[in-house]
Amino acid sequence: MLNWAFYRNGLIPRWLSLWGLIGMPLMFASGLLVMFESLNSNASTLNLLVIPLAVQEMVMAIWLIVKGFGDVTTPGAVSEAPDRVPVS
């Protein structure tokens, strides 16, 4: 959900959120393989399935620390709700 929200809103680069969207099914598949005992929990295949998402999380953390979120506001946007009247 988080990567989908980032992808839709453009708060981080799309390539980074797309990387997370690709890595999540791999991690989910590794969990299913361990749950149904098709794969040993110590198997190197398990690590290969989890590595893309782990690296994406680390890259995203560094990206947010260094650059922060992108600006998604549009020029001339109203900061208050339109049905509210400012109190003088």
PDB file of C-alpha atoms in Angstrom:
ATOM      1  CA  MET A   1       0.000   0.000   0.000  1.00  0.00           C
ATOM      2  CA  LEU A   2       2.778   2.424   0.888  1.00  0.00           C
ATOM      3  CA  ASN A   3       4.616   1.984  -2.403  1.00  0.00           C
ATOM      4  CA  TRP A   4       1.358   2.298  -4.335  1.00  0.00           C
ATOM      5  CA  ALA A   5       0.563   5.563  -2.550  1.00  0.00           C
ATOM      6  CA  PHE A   6       4.072   6.848  -3.262  1.00  0.00           C
ATOM      7  CA  TYR A   7       3.729   5.827  -6.913  1.00  0.00           C
ATOM      8  CA  ARG A   8       0.370   7.557  -7.341  1.00  0.00           C
ATOM      9  CA  ASN A   9       1.280  10.767  -5.514  1.00  0.00           C
ATOM     10  CA  GLY A  10       4.861  11.166  -6.711  1.00  0.00           C
ATOM     11  CA  LEU A  11       6.258  11.842  -3.232  1.00  0.00           C
ATOM     12  CA  ILE A  12       9.377   9.855  -4.102  1.00  0.00           C
ATOM     13  CA  PRO A  13      10.725   9.024  -7.570  1.00  0.00           C
ATOM     14  CA  ARG A  14       8.503   6.599  -9.436  1.00  0.00           C
ATOM     15  CA  TRP A  15      11.384   4.208 -10.151  1.00  0.00           C
ATOM     16  CA  LEU A  16      11.895   3.788  -6.412  1.00  0.00           C
ATOM     17  CA  SER A  17       8.248   3.088  -5.624  1.00  0.00           C
ATOM     18  CA  LEU A  18       7.986   0.789  -8.661  1.00  0.00           C
ATOM     19  CA  TRP A  19      10.972  -1.135  -7.332  1.00  0.00           C
ATOM     20  CA  GLY A  20       9.000  -1.709  -4.114  1.00  0.00           C
ATOM     21  CA  LEU A  21       5.908  -2.766  -6.049  1.00  0.00           C
ATOM     22  CA  ILE A  22       7.970  -5.387  -7.869  1.00  0.00           C
ATOM     23  CA  GLY A  23       9.781  -6.570  -4.733  1.00  0.00           C
ATOM     24  CA  MET A  24       6.673  -7.061  -2.590  1.00  0.00           C
ATOM     25  CA  PRO A  25       5.214 -10.033  -4.562  1.00  0.00           C
ATOM     26  CA  LEU A  26       8.621 -11.717  -4.410  1.00  0.00           C
ATOM     27  CA  MET A  27       8.698 -11.356  -0.638  1.00  0.00           C
ATOM     28  CA  PHE A  28       5.111 -12.586  -0.411  1.00  0.00           C
ATOM     29  CA  ALA A  29       6.004 -15.622  -2.542  1.00  0.00           C
ATOM     30  CA  SER A  30       8.963 -16.430  -0.293  1.00  0.00           C
ATOM     31  CA  GLY A  31       6.657 -16.406   2.724  1.00  0.00           C
ATOM     32  CA  LEU A  32       4.223 -18.752   1.005  1.00  0.00           C
ATOM     33  CA  LEU A  33       7.019 -21.124   0.009  1.00  0.00           C
ATOM     34  CA  VAL A  34       8.242 -21.311   3.606  1.00  0.00           C
ATOM     35  CA  MET A  35       4.703 -21.663   4.965  1.00  0.00           C
ATOM     36  CA  PHE A  36       3.940 -24.634   2.703  1.00  0.00           C
ATOM     37  CA  GLU A  37       7.391 -26.125   3.378  1.00  0.00           C
ATOM     38  CA  SER A  38       8.432 -25.984  -0.264  1.00  0.00           C
ATOM     39  CA  LEU A  39      11.475 -24.022   0.805  1.00  0.00           C
ATOM     40  CA  ASN A  40      13.622 -24.275   3.897  1.00  0.00           C
ATOM     41  CA  SER A  41      13.692 -21.056   5.909  1.00  0.00           C
ATOM     42  CA  ASN A  42      17.507 -21.098   5.695  1.00  0.00           C
ATOM     43  CA  ALA A  43      17.615 -21.540   1.907  1.00  0.00           C
ATOM     44  CA  SER A  44      19.612 -19.139  -0.229  1.00  0.00           C
ATOM     45  CA  THR A  45      16.644 -18.946  -2.615  1.00  0.00           C
ATOM     46  CA  LEU A  46      14.661 -17.338   0.171  1.00  0.00           C
ATOM     47  CA  ASN A  47      17.333 -14.678   0.527  1.00  0.00           C
ATOM     48  CA  LEU A  48      17.296 -14.026  -3.213  1.00  0.00           C
ATOM     49  CA  LEU A  49      13.559 -13.401  -3.103  1.00  0.00           C
ATOM     50  CA  VAL A  50      13.764 -10.997  -0.148  1.00  0.00           C
ATOM     51  CA  ILE A  51      16.865  -9.008  -1.201  1.00  0.00           C
ATOM     52  CA  PRO A  52      15.151  -6.689  -3.770  1.00  0.00           C
ATOM     53  CA  LEU A  53      12.669  -5.338  -1.235  1.00  0.00           C
ATOM     54  CA  ALA A  54      15.280  -5.055   1.512  1.00  0.00           C
ATOM     55  CA  VAL A  55      17.549  -3.012  -0.748  1.00  0.00           C
ATOM     56  CA  GLN A  56      14.609  -0.857  -1.851  1.00  0.00           C
ATOM     57  CA  GLU A  57      13.751  -0.066   1.774  1.00  0.00           C
ATOM     58  CA  MET A  58      17.338   0.979   2.482  1.00  0.00           C
ATOM     59  CA  VAL A  59      17.547   3.126  -0.664  1.00  0.00           C
ATOM     60  CA  MET A  60      14.200   4.741   0.159  1.00  0.00           C
ATOM     61  CA  ALA A  61      15.338   5.532   3.704  1.00  0.00           C
ATOM     62  CA  ILE A  62      18.520   7.173   2.437  1.00  0.00           C
ATOM     63  CA  TRP A  63      16.564   9.047  -0.240  1.00  0.00           C
ATOM     64  CA  LEU A  64      14.109  10.442   2.325  1.00  0.00           C
ATOM     65  CA  ILE A  65      16.888  11.447   4.718  1.00  0.00           C
ATOM     66  CA  VAL A  66      18.888  13.213   2.004  1.00  0.00           C
ATOM     67  CA  LYS A  67      16.207  14.682  -0.284  1.00  0.00           C
ATOM     68  CA  GLY A  68      12.927  14.361   1.603  1.00  0.00           C
ATOM     69  CA  PHE A  69       9.512  14.092  -0.007  1.00  0.00           C
ATOM     70  CA  GLY A  70       8.816  15.723  -3.341  1.00  0.00           C
ATOM     71  CA  ASP A  71       6.591  18.789  -3.556  1.00  0.00           C
ATOM     72  CA  VAL A  72       3.152  17.807  -4.811  1.00  0.00           C
ATOM     73  CA  THR A  73       1.377  21.133  -4.340  1.00  0.00           C
ATOM     74  CA  THR A  74       0.174  22.932  -7.411  1.00  0.00           C
ATOM     75  CA  PRO A  75       0.727  26.650  -7.903  1.00  0.00           C
ATOM     76  CA  GLY A  76      -2.244  28.729  -6.784  1.00  0.00           C
ATOM     77  CA  ALA A  77      -3.743  25.952  -4.650  1.00  0.00           C
ATOM     78  CA  VAL A  78      -6.047  27.079  -1.862  1.00  0.00           C
ATOM     79  CA  SER A  79      -4.726  26.089   1.541  1.00  0.00           C
ATOM     80  CA  GLU A  80      -8.097  26.312   3.293  1.00  0.00           C
ATOM     81  CA  ALA A  81     -11.239  24.362   2.644  1.00  0.00           C
ATOM     82  CA  PRO A  82     -13.476  26.250   0.153  1.00  0.00           C
ATOM     83  CA  ASP A  83     -16.586  26.042   2.361  1.00  0.00           C
ATOM     84  CA  ARG A  84     -14.896  27.768   5.285  1.00  0.00           C
ATOM     85  CA  VAL A  85     -14.974  31.511   5.626  1.00  0.00           C
ATOM     86  CA  PRO A  86     -11.958  33.082   7.377  1.00  0.00           C
ATOM     87  CA  VAL A  87     -12.850  34.681  10.690  1.00  0.00           C
ATOM     88  CA  SER A  88     -11.829  38.346  10.960  1.00  0.00           C
TER      89      SER A  88
END
